[in-house]
mmCIF file of C-alpha atoms in Angstrom:
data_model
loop_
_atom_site.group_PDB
_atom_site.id
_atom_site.type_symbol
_atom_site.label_atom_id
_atom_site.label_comp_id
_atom_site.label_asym_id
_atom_site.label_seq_id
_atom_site.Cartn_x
_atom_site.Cartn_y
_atom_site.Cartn_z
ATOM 1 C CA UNK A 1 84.510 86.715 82.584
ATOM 2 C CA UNK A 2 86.018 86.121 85.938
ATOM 3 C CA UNK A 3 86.875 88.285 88.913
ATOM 4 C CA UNK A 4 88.655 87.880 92.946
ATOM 5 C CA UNK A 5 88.135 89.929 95.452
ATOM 6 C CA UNK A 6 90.209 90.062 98.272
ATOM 7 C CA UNK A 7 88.157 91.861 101.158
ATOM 8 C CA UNK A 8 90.968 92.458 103.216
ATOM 9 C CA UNK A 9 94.219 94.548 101.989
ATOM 10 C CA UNK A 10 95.652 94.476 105.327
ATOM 11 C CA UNK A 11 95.451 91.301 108.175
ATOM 12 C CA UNK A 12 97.257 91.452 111.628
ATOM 13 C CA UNK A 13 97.568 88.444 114.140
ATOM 14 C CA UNK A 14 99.012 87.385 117.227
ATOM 15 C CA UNK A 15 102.201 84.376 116.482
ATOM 16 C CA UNK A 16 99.880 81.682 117.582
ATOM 17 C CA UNK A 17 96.629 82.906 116.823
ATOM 18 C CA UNK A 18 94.166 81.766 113.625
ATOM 19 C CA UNK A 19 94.010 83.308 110.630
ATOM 20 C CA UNK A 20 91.892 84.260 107.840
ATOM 21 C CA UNK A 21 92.314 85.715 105.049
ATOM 22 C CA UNK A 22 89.256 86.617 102.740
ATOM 23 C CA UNK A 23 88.747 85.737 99.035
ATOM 24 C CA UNK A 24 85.047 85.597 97.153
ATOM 25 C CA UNK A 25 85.285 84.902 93.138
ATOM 26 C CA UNK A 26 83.207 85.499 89.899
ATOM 27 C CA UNK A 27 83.848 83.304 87.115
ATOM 28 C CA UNK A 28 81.002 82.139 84.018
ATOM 29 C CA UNK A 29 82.903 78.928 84.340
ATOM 30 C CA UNK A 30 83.535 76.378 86.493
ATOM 31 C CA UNK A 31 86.545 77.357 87.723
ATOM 32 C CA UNK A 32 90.065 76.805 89.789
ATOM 33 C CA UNK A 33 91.124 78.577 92.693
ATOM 34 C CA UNK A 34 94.777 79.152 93.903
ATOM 35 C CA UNK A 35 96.337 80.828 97.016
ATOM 36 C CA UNK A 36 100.083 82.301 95.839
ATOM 37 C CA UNK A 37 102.417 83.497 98.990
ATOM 38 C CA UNK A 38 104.814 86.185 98.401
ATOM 39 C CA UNK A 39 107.652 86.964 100.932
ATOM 40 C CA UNK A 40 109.093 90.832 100.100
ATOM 41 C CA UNK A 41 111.117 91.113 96.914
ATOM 42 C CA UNK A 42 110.956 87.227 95.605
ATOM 43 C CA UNK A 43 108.241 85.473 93.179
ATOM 44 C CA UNK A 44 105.041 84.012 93.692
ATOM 45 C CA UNK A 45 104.788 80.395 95.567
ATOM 46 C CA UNK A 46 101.677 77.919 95.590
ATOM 47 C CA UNK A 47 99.861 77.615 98.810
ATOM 48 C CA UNK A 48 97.433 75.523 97.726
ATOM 49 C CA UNK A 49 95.152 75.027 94.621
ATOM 50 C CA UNK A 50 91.052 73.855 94.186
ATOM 51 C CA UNK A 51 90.373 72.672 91.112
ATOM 52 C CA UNK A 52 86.851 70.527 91.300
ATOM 53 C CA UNK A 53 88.362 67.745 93.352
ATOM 54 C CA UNK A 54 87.567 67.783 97.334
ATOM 55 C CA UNK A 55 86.504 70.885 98.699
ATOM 56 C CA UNK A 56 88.374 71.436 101.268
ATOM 57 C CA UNK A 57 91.860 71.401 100.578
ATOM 58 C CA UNK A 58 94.968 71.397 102.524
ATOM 59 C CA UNK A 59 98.502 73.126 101.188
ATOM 60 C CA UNK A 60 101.427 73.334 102.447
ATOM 61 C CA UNK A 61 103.149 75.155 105.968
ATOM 62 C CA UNK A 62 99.406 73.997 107.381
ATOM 63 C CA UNK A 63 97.340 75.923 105.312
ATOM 64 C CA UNK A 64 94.056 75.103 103.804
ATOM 65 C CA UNK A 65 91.032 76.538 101.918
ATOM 66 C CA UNK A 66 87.668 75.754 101.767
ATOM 67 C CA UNK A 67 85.990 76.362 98.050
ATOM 68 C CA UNK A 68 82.323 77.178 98.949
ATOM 69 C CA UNK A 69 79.953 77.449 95.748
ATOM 70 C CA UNK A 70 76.936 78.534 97.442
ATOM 71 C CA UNK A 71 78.799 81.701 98.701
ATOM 72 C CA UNK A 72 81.664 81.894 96.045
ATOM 73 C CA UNK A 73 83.854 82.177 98.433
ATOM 74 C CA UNK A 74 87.807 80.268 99.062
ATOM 75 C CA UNK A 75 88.897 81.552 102.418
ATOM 76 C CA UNK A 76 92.729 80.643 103.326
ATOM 77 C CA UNK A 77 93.090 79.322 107.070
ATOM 78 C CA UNK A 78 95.699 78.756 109.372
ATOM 79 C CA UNK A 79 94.919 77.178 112.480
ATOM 80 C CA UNK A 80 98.062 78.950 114.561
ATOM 81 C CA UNK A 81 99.984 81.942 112.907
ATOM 82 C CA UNK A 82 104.212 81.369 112.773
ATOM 83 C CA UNK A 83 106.404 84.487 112.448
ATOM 84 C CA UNK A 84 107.679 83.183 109.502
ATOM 85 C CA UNK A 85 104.492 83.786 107.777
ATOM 86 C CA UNK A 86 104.334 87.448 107.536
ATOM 87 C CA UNK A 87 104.079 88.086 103.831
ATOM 88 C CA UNK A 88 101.840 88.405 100.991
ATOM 89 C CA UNK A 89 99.031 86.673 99.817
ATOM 90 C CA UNK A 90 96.886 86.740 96.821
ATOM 91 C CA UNK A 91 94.251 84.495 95.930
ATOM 92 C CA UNK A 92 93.848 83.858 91.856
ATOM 93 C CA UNK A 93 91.105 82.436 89.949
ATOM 94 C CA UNK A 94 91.124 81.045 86.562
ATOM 95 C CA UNK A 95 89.061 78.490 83.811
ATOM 96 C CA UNK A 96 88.447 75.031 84.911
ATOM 97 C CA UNK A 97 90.439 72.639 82.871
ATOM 98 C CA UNK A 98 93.643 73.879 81.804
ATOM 99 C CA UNK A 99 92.116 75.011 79.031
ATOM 100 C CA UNK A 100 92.747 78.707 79.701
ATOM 101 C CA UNK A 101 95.840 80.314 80.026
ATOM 102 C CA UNK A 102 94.714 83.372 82.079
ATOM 103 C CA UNK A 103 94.692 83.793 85.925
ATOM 104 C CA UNK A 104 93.094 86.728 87.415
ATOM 105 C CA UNK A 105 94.719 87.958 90.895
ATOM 106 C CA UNK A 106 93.572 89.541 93.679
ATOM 107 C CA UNK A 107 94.937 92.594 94.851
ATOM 108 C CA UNK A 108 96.997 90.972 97.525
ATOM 109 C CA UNK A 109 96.575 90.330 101.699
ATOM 110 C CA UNK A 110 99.543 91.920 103.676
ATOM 111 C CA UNK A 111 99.752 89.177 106.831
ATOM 112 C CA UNK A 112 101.171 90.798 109.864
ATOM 113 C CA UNK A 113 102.378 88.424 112.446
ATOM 114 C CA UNK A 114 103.069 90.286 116.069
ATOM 115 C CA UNK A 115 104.861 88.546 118.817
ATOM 116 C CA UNK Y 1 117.013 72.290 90.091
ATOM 117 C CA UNK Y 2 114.764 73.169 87.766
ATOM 118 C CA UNK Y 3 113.282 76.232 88.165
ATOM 119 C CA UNK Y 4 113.090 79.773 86.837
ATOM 120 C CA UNK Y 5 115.787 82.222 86.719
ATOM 121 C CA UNK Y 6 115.448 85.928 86.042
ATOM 122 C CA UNK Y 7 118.075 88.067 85.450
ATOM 123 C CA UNK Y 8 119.231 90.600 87.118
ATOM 124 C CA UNK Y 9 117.357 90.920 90.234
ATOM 125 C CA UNK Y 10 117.746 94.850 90.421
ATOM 126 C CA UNK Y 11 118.128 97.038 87.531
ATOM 127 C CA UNK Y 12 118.711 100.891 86.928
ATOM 128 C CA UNK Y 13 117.904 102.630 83.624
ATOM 129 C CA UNK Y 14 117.823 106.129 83.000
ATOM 130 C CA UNK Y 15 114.746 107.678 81.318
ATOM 131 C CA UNK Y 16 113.839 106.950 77.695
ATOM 132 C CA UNK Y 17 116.490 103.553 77.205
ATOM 133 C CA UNK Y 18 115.392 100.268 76.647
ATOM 134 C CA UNK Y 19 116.264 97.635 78.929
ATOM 135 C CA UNK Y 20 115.579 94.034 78.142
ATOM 136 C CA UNK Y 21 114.997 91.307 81.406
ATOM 137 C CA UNK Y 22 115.658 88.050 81.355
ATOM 138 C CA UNK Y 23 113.680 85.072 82.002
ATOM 139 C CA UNK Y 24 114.735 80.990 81.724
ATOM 140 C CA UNK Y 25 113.331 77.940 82.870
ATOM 141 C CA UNK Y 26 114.354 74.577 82.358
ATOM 142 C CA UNK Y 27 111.209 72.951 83.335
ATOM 143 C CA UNK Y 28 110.025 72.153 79.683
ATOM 144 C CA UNK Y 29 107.409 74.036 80.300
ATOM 145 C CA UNK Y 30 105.269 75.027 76.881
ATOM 146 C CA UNK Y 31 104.036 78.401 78.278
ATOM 147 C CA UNK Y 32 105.657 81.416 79.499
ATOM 148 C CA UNK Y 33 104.241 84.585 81.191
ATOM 149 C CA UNK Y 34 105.287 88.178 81.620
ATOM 150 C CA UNK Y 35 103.667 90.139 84.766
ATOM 151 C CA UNK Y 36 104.272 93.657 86.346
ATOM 152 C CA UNK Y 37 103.208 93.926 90.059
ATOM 153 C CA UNK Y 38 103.030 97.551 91.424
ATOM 154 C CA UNK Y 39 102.038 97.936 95.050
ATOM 155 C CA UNK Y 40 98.396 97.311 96.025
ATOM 156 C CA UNK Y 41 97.423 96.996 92.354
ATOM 157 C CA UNK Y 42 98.689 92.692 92.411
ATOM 158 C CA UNK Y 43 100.011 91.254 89.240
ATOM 159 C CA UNK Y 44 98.449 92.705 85.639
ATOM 160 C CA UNK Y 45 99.572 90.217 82.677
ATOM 161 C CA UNK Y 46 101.424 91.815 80.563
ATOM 162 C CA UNK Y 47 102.282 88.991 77.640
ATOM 163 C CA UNK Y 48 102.294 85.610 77.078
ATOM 164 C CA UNK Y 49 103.376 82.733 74.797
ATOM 165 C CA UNK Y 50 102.431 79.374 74.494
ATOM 166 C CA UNK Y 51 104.224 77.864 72.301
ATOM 167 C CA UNK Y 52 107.920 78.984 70.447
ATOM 168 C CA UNK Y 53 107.824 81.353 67.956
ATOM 169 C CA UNK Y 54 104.412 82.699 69.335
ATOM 170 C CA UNK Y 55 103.134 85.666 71.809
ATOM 171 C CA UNK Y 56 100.228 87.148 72.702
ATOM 172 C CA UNK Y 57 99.357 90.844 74.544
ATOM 173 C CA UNK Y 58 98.381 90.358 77.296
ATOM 174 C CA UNK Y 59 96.694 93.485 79.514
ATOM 175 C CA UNK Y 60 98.763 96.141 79.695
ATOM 176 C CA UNK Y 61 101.498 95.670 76.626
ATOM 177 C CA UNK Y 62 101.815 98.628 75.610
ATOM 178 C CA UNK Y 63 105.416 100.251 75.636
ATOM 179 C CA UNK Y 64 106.835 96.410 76.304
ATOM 180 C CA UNK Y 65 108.031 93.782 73.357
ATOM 181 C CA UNK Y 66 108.800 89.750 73.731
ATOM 182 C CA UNK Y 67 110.144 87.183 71.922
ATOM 183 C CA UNK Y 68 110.275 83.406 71.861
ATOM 184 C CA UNK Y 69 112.553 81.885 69.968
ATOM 185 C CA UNK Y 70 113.695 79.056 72.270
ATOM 186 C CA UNK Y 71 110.881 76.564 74.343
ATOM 187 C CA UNK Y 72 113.627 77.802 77.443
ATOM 188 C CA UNK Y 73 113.817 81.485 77.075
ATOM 189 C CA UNK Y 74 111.199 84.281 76.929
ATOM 190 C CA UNK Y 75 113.045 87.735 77.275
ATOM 191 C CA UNK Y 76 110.950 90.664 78.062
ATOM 192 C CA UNK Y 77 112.136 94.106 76.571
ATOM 193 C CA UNK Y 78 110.852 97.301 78.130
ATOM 194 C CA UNK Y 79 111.054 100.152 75.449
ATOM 195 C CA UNK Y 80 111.752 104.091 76.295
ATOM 196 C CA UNK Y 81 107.540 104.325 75.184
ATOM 197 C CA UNK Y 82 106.635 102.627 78.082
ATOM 198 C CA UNK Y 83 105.095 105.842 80.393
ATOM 199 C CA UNK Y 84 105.943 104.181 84.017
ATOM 200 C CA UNK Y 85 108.226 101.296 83.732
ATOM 201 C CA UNK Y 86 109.320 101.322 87.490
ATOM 202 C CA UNK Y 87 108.107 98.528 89.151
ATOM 203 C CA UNK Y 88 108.663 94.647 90.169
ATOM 204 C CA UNK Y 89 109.016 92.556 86.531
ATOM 205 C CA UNK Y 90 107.811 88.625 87.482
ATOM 206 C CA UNK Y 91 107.913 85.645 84.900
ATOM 207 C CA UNK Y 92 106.453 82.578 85.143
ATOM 208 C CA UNK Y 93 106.081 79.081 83.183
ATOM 209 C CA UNK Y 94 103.555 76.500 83.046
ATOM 210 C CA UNK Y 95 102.613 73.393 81.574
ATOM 211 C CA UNK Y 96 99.597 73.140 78.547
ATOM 212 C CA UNK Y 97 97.017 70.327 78.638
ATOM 213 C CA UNK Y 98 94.009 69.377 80.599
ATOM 214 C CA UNK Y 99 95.995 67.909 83.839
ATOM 215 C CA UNK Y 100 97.910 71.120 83.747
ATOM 216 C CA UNK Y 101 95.601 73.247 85.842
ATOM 217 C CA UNK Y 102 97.022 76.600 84.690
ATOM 218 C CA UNK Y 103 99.123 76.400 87.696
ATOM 219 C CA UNK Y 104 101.965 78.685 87.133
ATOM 220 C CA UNK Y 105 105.507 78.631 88.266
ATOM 221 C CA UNK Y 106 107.161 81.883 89.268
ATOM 222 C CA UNK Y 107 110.469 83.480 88.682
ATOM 223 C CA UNK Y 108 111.941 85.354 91.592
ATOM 224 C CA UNK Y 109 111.379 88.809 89.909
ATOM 225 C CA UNK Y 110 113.214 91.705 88.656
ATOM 226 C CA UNK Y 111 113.258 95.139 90.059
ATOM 227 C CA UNK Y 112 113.418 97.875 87.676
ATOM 228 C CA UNK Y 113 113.915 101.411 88.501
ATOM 229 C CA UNK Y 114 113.802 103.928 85.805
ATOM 230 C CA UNK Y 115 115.956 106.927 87.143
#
């Protein structure tokens, strides 16, 4: 069984500032981790994606994540907000291994950027 | 470009029709997906094929139908027993094997509004 949470439904932030946007996982497996971006009204686009290789990993538009085990947690970062990334997130977790076909979203992370 | 096209990008039905969306890729991808996204709820699976000629419910198929009879196309049809079709349609691809990852590639979604 697997599970994401996304602790935060709504984050606001200054253009400039960090941010951070919450995920913590449950899986019985070892498992792989994705970040997904959604601007309003178009699909899905990978951020970034953990899957047993180096833990911290780095995506693209300066993003990164950090998979920690100890805490089950993969927290998105940005070191300086951009208007232009006001959107959705959702962090998705799924079976190690391409094995599995399933992915299991979060409810989604409504970044704000203010000017 | 490869990619994923859905077709059309909004959609009006009235009450108790079917309405069938349309989904192609031309990455060769072996897999294809069928999601509904309502807001705050993220995406919900609703079926899935990984090879031609075969589909799997996913979890919420009732009141929708697929088929699969090209590796390119994966047309989702949503029937007049569906209770609340109104909502963003997304479909995605994605390689099979273990260097896939399960990462999935994303459509740019169908709105369908049930009148």
């Amino acid at each position: 069984a697997q599970s994401v949470t996304q602790l935060d439904s709504h984050v606001s932030v200054s253009e400039g500032t960090p941010v951070l946007l919450r995920c913590n996982y449950s899986s019985s497996y070892s498992p792989s981790l994705f970040w997904y971006v959604q601007h309003p009204n178009k699909g899905l686009q990978l951020l970034l994606k953990y899957t047993s290789a180096a833990t911290l990993v780095k995506g693209i538009n300066g993003f990164e994540a950090e998979f920690k085990k100890s805490e089950t947690s993969f927290h998105l970062t940005k070191p300086s907000a951009h208007m232009s990334d006001a959107a959705e997130y959702f962090c998705v977790v799924t079976r190690g291994g391409g094995s599995n076909y399933k992915l299991t979203f979060g409810k989604g992370t409504l970044l704000t950027v203010n000017p | 470009d490869g990619g994923i096209t859905q077709s059309p990008k909004y959609l009006f039905r009235k009450e108790g029709q079917n309405v069938t969306l349309s989904c192609e890729q031309n990455l060769n991808h072996d897999a294809m997906y069928w999601y509904r996204q309502d807001p705050g709820q993220g995406l919900r699976l609703i079926y899935y094929s990984q090879i031609v000629n075969d589909f799997q419910k996913g979890d919420i198929a009732e009141g929708y139908s697929v088929s699969r009879e090209k590796k390119e196309s994966f047309p989702l049809t949503v029937t007049s027993a569906q209770k609340n079709p109104t909502a963003f349609y997304l479909c995605a691809s994605s390689l099979q094997g273990v260097r896939a990852y399960n990462e999935q590639f994303f459509g740019p979604g169908t709105r369908l509004t049930v009148l």
